[in-house]
PDB file of C-alpha atoms in Angstrom:
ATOM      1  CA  UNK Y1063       0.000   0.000   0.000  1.00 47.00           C
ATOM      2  CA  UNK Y1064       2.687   2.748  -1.056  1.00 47.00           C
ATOM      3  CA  UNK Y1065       0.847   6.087  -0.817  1.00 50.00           C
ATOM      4  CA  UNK Y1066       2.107   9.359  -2.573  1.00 55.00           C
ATOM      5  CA  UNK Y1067       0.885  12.210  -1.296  1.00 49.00           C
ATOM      6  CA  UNK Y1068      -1.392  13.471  -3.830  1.00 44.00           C
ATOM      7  CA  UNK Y1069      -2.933  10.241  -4.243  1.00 58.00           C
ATOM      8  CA  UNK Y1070      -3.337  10.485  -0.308  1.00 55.00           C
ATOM      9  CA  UNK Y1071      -4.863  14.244  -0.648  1.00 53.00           C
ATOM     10  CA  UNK Y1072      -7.234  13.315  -3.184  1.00 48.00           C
ATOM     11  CA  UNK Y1073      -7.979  10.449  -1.757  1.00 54.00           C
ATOM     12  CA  UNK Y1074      -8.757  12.165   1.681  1.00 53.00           C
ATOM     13  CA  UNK Y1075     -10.668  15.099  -0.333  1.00 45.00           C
ATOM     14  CA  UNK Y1076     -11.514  18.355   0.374  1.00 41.00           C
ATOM     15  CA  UNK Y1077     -12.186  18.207   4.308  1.00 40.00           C
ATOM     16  CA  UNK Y1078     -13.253  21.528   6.183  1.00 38.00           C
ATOM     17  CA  UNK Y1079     -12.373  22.606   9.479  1.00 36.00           C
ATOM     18  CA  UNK Y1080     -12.113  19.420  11.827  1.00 38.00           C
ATOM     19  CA  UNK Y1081     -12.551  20.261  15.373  1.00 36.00           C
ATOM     20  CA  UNK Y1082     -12.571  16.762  16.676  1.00 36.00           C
ATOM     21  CA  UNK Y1083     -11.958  13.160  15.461  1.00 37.00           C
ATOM     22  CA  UNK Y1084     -14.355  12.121  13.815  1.00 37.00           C
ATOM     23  CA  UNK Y1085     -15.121  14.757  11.801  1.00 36.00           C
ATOM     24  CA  UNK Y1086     -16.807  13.921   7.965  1.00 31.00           C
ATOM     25  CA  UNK Y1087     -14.279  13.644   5.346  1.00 32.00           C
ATOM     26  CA  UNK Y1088     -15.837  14.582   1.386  1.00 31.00           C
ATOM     27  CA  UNK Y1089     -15.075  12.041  -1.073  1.00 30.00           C
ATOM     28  CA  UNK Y1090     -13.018  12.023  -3.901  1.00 32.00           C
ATOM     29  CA  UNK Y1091     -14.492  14.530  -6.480  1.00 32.00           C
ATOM     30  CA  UNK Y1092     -14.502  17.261  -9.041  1.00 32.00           C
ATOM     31  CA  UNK Y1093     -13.716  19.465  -5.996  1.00 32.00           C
ATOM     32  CA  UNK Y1094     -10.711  17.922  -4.172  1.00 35.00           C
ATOM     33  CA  UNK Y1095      -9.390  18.023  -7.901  1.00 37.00           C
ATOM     34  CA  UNK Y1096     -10.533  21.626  -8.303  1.00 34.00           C
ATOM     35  CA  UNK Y1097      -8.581  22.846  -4.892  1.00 36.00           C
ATOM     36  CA  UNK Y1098      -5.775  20.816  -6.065  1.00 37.00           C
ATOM     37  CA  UNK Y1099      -5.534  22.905  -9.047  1.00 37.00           C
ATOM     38  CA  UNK Y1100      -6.327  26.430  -7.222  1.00 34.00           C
ATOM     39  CA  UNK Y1101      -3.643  25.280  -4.654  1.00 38.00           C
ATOM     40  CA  UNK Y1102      -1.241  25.338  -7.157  1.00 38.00           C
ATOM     41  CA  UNK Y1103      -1.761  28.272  -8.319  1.00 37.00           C
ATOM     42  CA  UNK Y1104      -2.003  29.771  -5.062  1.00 37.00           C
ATOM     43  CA  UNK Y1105       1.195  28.511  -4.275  1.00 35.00           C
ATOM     44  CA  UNK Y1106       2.845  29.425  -7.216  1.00 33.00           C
ATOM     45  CA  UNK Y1107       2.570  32.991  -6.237  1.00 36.00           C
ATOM     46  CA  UNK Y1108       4.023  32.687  -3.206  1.00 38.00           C
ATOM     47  CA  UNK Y1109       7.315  30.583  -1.406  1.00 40.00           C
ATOM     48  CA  UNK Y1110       6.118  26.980  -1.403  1.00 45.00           C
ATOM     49  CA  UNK Y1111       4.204  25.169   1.183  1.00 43.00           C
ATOM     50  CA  UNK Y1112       7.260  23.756   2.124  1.00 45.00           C
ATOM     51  CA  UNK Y1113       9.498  26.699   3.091  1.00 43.00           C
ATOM     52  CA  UNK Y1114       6.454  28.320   4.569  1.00 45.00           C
ATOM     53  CA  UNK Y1115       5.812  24.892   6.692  1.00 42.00           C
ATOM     54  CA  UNK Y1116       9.140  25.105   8.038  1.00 45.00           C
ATOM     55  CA  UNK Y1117       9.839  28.641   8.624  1.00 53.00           C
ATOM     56  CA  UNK Y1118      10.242  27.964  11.960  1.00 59.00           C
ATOM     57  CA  UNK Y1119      11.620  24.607  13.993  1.00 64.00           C
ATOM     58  CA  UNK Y1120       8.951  22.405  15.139  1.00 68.00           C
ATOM     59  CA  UNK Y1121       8.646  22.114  18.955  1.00 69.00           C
ATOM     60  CA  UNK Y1122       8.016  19.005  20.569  1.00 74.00           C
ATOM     61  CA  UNK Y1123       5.442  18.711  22.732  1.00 84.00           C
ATOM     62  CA  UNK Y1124       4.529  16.056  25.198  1.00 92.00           C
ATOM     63  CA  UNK Y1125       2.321  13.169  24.625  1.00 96.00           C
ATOM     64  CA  UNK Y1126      -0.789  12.780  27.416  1.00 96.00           C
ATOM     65  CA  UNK Y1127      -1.955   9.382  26.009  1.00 97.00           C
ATOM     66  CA  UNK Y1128       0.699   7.212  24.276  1.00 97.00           C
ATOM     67  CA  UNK Y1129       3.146   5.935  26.093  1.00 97.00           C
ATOM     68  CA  UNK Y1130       6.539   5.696  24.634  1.00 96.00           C
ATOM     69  CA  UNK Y1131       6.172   2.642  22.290  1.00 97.00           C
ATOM     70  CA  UNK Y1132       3.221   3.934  21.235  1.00 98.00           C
ATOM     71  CA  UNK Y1133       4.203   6.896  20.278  1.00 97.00           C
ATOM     72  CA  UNK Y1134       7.036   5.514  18.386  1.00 97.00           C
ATOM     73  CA  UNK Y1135       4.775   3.643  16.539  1.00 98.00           C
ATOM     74  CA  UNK Y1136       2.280   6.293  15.829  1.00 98.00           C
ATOM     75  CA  UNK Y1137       5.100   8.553  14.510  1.00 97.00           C
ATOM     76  CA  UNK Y1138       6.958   5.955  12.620  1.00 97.00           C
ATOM     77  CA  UNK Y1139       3.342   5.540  10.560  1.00 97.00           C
ATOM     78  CA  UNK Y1140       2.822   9.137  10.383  1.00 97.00           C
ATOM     79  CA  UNK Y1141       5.978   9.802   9.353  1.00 97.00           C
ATOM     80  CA  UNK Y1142       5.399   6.729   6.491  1.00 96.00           C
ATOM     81  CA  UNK Y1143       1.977   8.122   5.376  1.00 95.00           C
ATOM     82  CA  UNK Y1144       3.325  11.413   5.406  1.00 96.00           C
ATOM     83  CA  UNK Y1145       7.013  11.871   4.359  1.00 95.00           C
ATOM     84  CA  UNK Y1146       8.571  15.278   4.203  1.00 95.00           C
ATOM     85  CA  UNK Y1147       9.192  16.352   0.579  1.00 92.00           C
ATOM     86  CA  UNK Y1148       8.918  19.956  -1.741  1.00 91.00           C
ATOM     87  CA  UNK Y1149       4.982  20.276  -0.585  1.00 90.00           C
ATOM     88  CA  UNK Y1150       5.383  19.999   3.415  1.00 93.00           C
ATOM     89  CA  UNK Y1151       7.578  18.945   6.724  1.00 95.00           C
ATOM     90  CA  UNK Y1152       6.906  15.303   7.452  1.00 96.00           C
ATOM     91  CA  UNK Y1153       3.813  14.028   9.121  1.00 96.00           C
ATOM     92  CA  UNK Y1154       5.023  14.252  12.989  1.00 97.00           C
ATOM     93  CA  UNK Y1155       6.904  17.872  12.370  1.00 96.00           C
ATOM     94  CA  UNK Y1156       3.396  18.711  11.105  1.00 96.00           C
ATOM     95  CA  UNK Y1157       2.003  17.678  14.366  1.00 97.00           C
ATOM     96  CA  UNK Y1158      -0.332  14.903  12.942  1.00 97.00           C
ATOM     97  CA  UNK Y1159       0.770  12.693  15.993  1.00 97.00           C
ATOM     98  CA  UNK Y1160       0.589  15.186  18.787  1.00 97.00           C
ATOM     99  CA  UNK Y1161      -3.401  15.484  17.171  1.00 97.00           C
ATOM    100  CA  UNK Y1162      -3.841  11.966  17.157  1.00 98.00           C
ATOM    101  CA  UNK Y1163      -2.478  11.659  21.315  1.00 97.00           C
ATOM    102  CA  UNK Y1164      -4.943  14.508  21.978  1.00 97.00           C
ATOM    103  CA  UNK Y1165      -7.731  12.932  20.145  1.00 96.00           C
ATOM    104  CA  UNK Y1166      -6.918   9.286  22.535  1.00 97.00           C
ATOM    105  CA  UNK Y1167      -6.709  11.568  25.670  1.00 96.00           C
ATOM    106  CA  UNK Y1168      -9.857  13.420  25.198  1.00 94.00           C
ATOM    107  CA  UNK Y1169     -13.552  12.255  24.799  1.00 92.00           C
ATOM    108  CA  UNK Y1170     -12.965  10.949  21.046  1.00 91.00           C
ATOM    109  CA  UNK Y1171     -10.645   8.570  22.446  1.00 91.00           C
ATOM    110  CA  UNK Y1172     -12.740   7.287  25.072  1.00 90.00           C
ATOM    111  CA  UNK Y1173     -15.708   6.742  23.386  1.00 87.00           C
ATOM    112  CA  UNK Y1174     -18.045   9.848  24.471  1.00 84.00           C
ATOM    113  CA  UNK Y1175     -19.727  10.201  21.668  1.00 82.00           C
ATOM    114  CA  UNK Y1176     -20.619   5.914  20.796  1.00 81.00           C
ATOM    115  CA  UNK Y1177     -22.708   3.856  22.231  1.00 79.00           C
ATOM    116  CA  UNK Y1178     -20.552   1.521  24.263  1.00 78.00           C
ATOM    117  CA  UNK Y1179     -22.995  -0.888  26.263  1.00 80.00           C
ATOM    118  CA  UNK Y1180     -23.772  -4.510  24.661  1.00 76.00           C
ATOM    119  CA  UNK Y1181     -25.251  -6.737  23.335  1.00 79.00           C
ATOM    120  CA  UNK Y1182     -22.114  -7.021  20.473  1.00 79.00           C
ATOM    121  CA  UNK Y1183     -22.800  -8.519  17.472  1.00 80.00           C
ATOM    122  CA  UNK Y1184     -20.639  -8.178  14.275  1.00 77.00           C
ATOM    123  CA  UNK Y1185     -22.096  -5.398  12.258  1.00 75.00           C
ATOM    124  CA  UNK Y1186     -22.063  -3.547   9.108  1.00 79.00           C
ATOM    125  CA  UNK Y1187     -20.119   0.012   7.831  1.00 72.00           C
ATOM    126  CA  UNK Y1188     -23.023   1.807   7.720  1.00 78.00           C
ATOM    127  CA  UNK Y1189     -23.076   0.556  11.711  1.00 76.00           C
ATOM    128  CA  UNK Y1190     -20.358   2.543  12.701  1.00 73.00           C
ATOM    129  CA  UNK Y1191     -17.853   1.316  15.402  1.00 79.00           C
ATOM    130  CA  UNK Y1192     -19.293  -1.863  16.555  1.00 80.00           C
ATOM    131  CA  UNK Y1193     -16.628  -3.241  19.114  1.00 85.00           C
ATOM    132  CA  UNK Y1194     -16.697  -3.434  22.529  1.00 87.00           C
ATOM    133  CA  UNK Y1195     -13.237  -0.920  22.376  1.00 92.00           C
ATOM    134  CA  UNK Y1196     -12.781   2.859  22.243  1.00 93.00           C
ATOM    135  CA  UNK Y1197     -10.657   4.142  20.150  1.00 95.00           C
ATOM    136  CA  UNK Y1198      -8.438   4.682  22.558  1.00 97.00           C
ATOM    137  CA  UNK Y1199      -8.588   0.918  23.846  1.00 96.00           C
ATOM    138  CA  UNK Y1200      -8.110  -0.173  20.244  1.00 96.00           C
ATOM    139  CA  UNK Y1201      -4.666   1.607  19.930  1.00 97.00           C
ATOM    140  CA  UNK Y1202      -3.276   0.281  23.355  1.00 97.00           C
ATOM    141  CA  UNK Y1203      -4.063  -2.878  21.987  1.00 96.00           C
ATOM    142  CA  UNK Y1204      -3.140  -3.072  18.258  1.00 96.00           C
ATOM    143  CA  UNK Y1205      -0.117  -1.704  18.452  1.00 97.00           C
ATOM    144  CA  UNK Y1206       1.366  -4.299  20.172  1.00 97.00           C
ATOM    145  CA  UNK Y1207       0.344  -6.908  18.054  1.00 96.00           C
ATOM    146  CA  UNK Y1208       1.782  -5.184  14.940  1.00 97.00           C
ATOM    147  CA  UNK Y1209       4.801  -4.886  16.844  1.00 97.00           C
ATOM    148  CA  UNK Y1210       4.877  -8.660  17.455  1.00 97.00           C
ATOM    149  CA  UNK Y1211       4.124  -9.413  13.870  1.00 97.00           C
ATOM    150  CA  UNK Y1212       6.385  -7.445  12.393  1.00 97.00           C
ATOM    151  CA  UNK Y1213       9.108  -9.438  15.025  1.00 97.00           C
ATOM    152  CA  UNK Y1214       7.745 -12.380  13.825  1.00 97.00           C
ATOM    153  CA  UNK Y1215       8.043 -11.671   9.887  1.00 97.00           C
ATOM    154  CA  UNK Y1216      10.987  -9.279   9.956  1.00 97.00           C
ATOM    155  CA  UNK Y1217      13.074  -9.695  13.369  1.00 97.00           C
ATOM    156  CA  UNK Y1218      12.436  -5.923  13.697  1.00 97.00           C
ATOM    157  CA  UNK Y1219       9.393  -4.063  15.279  1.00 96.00           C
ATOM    158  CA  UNK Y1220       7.830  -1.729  12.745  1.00 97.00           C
ATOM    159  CA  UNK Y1221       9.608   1.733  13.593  1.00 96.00           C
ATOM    160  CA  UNK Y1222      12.856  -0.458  12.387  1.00 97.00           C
ATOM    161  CA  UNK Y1223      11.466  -2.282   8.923  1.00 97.00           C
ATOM    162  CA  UNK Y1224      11.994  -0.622   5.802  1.00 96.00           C
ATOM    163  CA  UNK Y1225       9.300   1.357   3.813  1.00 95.00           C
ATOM    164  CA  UNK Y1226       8.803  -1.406   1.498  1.00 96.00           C
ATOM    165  CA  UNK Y1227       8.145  -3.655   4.434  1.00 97.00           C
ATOM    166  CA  UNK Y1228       5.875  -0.803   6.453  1.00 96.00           C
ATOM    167  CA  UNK Y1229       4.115  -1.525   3.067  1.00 96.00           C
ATOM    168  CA  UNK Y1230       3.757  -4.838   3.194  1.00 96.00           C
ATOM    169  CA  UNK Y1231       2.578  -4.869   6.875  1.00 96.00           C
ATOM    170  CA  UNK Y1232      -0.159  -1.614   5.940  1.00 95.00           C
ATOM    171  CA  UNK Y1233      -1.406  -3.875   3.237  1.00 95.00           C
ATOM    172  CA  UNK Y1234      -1.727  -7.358   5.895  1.00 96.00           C
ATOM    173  CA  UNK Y1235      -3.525  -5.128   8.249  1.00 95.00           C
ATOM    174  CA  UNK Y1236      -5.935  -4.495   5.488  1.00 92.00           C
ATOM    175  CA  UNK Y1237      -6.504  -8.028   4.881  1.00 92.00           C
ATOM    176  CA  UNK Y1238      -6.680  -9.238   8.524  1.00 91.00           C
ATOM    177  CA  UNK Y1239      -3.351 -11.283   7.433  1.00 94.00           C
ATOM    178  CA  UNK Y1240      -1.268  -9.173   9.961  1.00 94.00           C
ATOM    179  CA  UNK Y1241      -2.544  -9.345  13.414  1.00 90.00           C
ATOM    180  CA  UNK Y1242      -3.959  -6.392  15.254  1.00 91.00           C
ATOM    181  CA  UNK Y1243      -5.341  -7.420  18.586  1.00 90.00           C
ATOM    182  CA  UNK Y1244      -9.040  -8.220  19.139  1.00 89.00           C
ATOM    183  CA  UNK Y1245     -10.202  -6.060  16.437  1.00 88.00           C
ATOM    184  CA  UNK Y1246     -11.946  -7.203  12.827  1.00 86.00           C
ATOM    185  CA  UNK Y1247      -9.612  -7.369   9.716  1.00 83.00           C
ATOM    186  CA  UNK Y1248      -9.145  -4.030   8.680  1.00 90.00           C
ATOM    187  CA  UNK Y1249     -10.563  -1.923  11.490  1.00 90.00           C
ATOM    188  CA  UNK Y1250      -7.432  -0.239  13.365  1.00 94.00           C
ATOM    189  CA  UNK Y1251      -6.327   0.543   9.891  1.00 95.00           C
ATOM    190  CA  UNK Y1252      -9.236   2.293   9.402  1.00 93.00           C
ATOM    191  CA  UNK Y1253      -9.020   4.055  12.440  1.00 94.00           C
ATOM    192  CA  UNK Y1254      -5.945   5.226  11.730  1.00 96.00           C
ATOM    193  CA  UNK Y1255      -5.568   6.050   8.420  1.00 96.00           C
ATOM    194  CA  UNK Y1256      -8.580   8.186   9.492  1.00 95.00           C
ATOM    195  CA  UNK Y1257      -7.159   9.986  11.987  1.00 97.00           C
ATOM    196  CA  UNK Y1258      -4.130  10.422  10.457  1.00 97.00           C
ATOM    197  CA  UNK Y1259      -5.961  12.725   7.585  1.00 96.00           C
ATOM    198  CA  UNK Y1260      -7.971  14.653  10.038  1.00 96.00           C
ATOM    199  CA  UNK Y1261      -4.399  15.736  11.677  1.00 97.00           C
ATOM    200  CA  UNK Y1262      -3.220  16.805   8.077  1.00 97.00           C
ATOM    201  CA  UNK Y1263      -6.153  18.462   7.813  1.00 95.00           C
ATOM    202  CA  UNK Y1264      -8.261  19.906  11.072  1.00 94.00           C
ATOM    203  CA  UNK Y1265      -7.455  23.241  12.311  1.00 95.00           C
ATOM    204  CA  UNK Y1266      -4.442  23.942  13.758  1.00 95.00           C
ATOM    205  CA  UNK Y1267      -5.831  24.906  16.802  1.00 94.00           C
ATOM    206  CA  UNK Y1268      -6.326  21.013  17.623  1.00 95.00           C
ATOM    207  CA  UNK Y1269      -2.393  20.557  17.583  1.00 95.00           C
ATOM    208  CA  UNK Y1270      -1.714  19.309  13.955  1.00 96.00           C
ATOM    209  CA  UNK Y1271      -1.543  21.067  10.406  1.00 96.00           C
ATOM    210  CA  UNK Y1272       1.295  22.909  11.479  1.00 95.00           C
ATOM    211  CA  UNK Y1273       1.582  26.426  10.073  1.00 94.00           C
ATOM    212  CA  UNK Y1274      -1.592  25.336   8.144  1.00 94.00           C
ATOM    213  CA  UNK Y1275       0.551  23.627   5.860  1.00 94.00           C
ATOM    214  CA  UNK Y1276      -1.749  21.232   4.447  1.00 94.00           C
ATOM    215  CA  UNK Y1277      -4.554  24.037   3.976  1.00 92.00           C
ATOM    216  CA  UNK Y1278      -1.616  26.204   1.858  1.00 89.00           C
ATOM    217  CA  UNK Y1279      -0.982  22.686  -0.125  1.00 90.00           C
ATOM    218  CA  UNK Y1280      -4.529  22.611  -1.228  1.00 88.00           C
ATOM    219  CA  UNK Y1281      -5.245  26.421  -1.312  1.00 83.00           C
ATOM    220  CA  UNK Y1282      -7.822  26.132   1.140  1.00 86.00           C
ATOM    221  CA  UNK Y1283      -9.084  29.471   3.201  1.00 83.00           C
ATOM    222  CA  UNK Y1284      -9.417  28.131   6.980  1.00 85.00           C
ATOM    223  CA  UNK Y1285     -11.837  29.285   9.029  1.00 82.00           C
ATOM    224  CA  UNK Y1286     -12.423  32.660   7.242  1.00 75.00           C
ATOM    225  CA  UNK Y1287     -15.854  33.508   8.242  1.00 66.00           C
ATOM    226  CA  UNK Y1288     -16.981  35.820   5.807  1.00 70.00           C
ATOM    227  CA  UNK Y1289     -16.513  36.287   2.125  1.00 71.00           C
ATOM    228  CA  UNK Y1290     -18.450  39.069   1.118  1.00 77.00           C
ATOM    229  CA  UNK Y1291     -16.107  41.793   1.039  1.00 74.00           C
ATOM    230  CA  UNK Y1292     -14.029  39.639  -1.719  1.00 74.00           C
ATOM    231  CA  UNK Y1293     -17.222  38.251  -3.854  1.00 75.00           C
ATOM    232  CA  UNK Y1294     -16.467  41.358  -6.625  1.00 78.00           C
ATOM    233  CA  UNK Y1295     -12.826  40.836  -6.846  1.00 76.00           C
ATOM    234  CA  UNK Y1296     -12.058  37.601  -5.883  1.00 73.00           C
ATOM    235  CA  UNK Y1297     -14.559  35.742  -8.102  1.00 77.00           C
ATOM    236  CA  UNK Y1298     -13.450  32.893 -10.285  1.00 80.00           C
ATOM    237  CA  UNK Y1299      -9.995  33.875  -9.090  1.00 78.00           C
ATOM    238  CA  UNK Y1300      -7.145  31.680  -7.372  1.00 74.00           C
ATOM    239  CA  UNK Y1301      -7.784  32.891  -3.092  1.00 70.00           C
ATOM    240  CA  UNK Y1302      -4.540  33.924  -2.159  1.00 75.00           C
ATOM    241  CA  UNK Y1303      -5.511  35.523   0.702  1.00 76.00           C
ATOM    242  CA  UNK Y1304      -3.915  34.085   4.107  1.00 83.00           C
ATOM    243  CA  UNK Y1305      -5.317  30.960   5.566  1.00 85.00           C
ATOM    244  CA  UNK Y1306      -7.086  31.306   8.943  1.00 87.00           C
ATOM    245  CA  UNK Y1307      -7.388  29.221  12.036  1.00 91.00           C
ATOM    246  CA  UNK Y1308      -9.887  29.050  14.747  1.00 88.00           C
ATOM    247  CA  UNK Y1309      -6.906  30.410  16.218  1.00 86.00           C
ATOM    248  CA  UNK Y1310      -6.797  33.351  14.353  1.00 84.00           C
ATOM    249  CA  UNK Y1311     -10.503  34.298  14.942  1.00 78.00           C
ATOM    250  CA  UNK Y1312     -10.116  34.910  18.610  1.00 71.00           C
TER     251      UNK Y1312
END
């Protein structure tokens, strides 16, 4: 499962301002193509997402969830999902696993929002999460087993494979070959590939997107509130104006 980065963009689509995992990500379409196109010609008029990304060093902040081979899990995927190159810093300079440790700390994490009482039966997508773990829960016990299986295949837990094997192992979770605790075939990949976009993505008021970096990559406007002033002149125009946070607003 090698994924470039504008196959992962498009893939993701166009998704607006995520406050919280969980959010609803728009699927591939005539408009993630069309901001793909107006992000380019955003960027082309200014420095690229890149320099602007890492204009200044990335601080690292402490994790409230994952303990330490967690988090050197979640950043070794990140960082494999997301690799720095000309468009942006790599997925943990970006923040996308400092989002993903909020996420598990807060109520996304622990299930607020699902209904997490029995009976459990095995269900269908349009179910939702039908397992008796929260999201949370499902980390703290998948990534172990993909740690073990990669042991087991490769003498190496995943953080120490190659990119051709994080592949391979990406692609076993898919198919239930590679284990991943007591969770269906497929499911913590899910999860994760899913919260990995909504770091790239949200606001980066909720810890990831770092310098909006994603949002210049795609030439989207943030959290600007109000258009009308720019309706007359910006019409059928590349927006160049800056992006806004949440952040920004207050």
């Amino acid at each position: 499962m090698t994924i470039k980065r504008r196959e992962f963009v498009v893939g993701a689509g166009v998704i607006g301002v995520v406050g919280v995992t969980g959010g609803s990500v728009a699927p591939q379409s005539a408009l993630a193509e069309h901001a793909m196109q107006m992000g380019g010609q955003q960027t082309a008029q200014a420095s690229s997402p890149a320099q602007q990304a890492t204009s200044a060093p990335p601080v690292k902040r402490a994790y409230t969830f994952l303990n330490p081979d967690e988090a050197t899990w979640v950043e070794a995927a990140v960082n494999h999902m997301i690799p720095a190159d000309d468009l942006t810093a790599s997925g943990v300079d970006l923040g996308i696993a400092y989002f993903i440790d909020q996420q598990l700390a807060g109520g996304f994490g622990q299930g607020g929002k699902m209904f997490m009482q029995g009976p459990w039966h095995p269900g269908v997508p349009e179910q939702g999460w039908q397992v008796r773990l929260s999201p949370a829960e499902a980390y703290r016990a998948a990534i172990p087993a993909i740690n073990a299986y990669c042991t087991k295949t490769y003498g190496k837990d995943f953080s120490s494979i190659t990119d051709s094997q994080r592949d391979e192992v990406l692609n076993d979770l898919g198919t239930g070959k590679a284990d991943s605790g007591p969770l269906p075939a497929g499911l913590f990949l899910d999860l994760f590939y899913q919260n990995v976009m909504e770091g790239f993505f949200s606001d980066p008021a909720y810890g990831g997107n770092r310098d909006k970096a994603a949002w210049k990559m795609i030439g989207y406007s943030g959290a600007t509130g109000n258009f009308v002033d720019l309706i007359e002149t910006t019409y059928n125009k590349p927006y160049t104006e800056p992006s806004q946070s949440i952040a920004d607003l207050s």
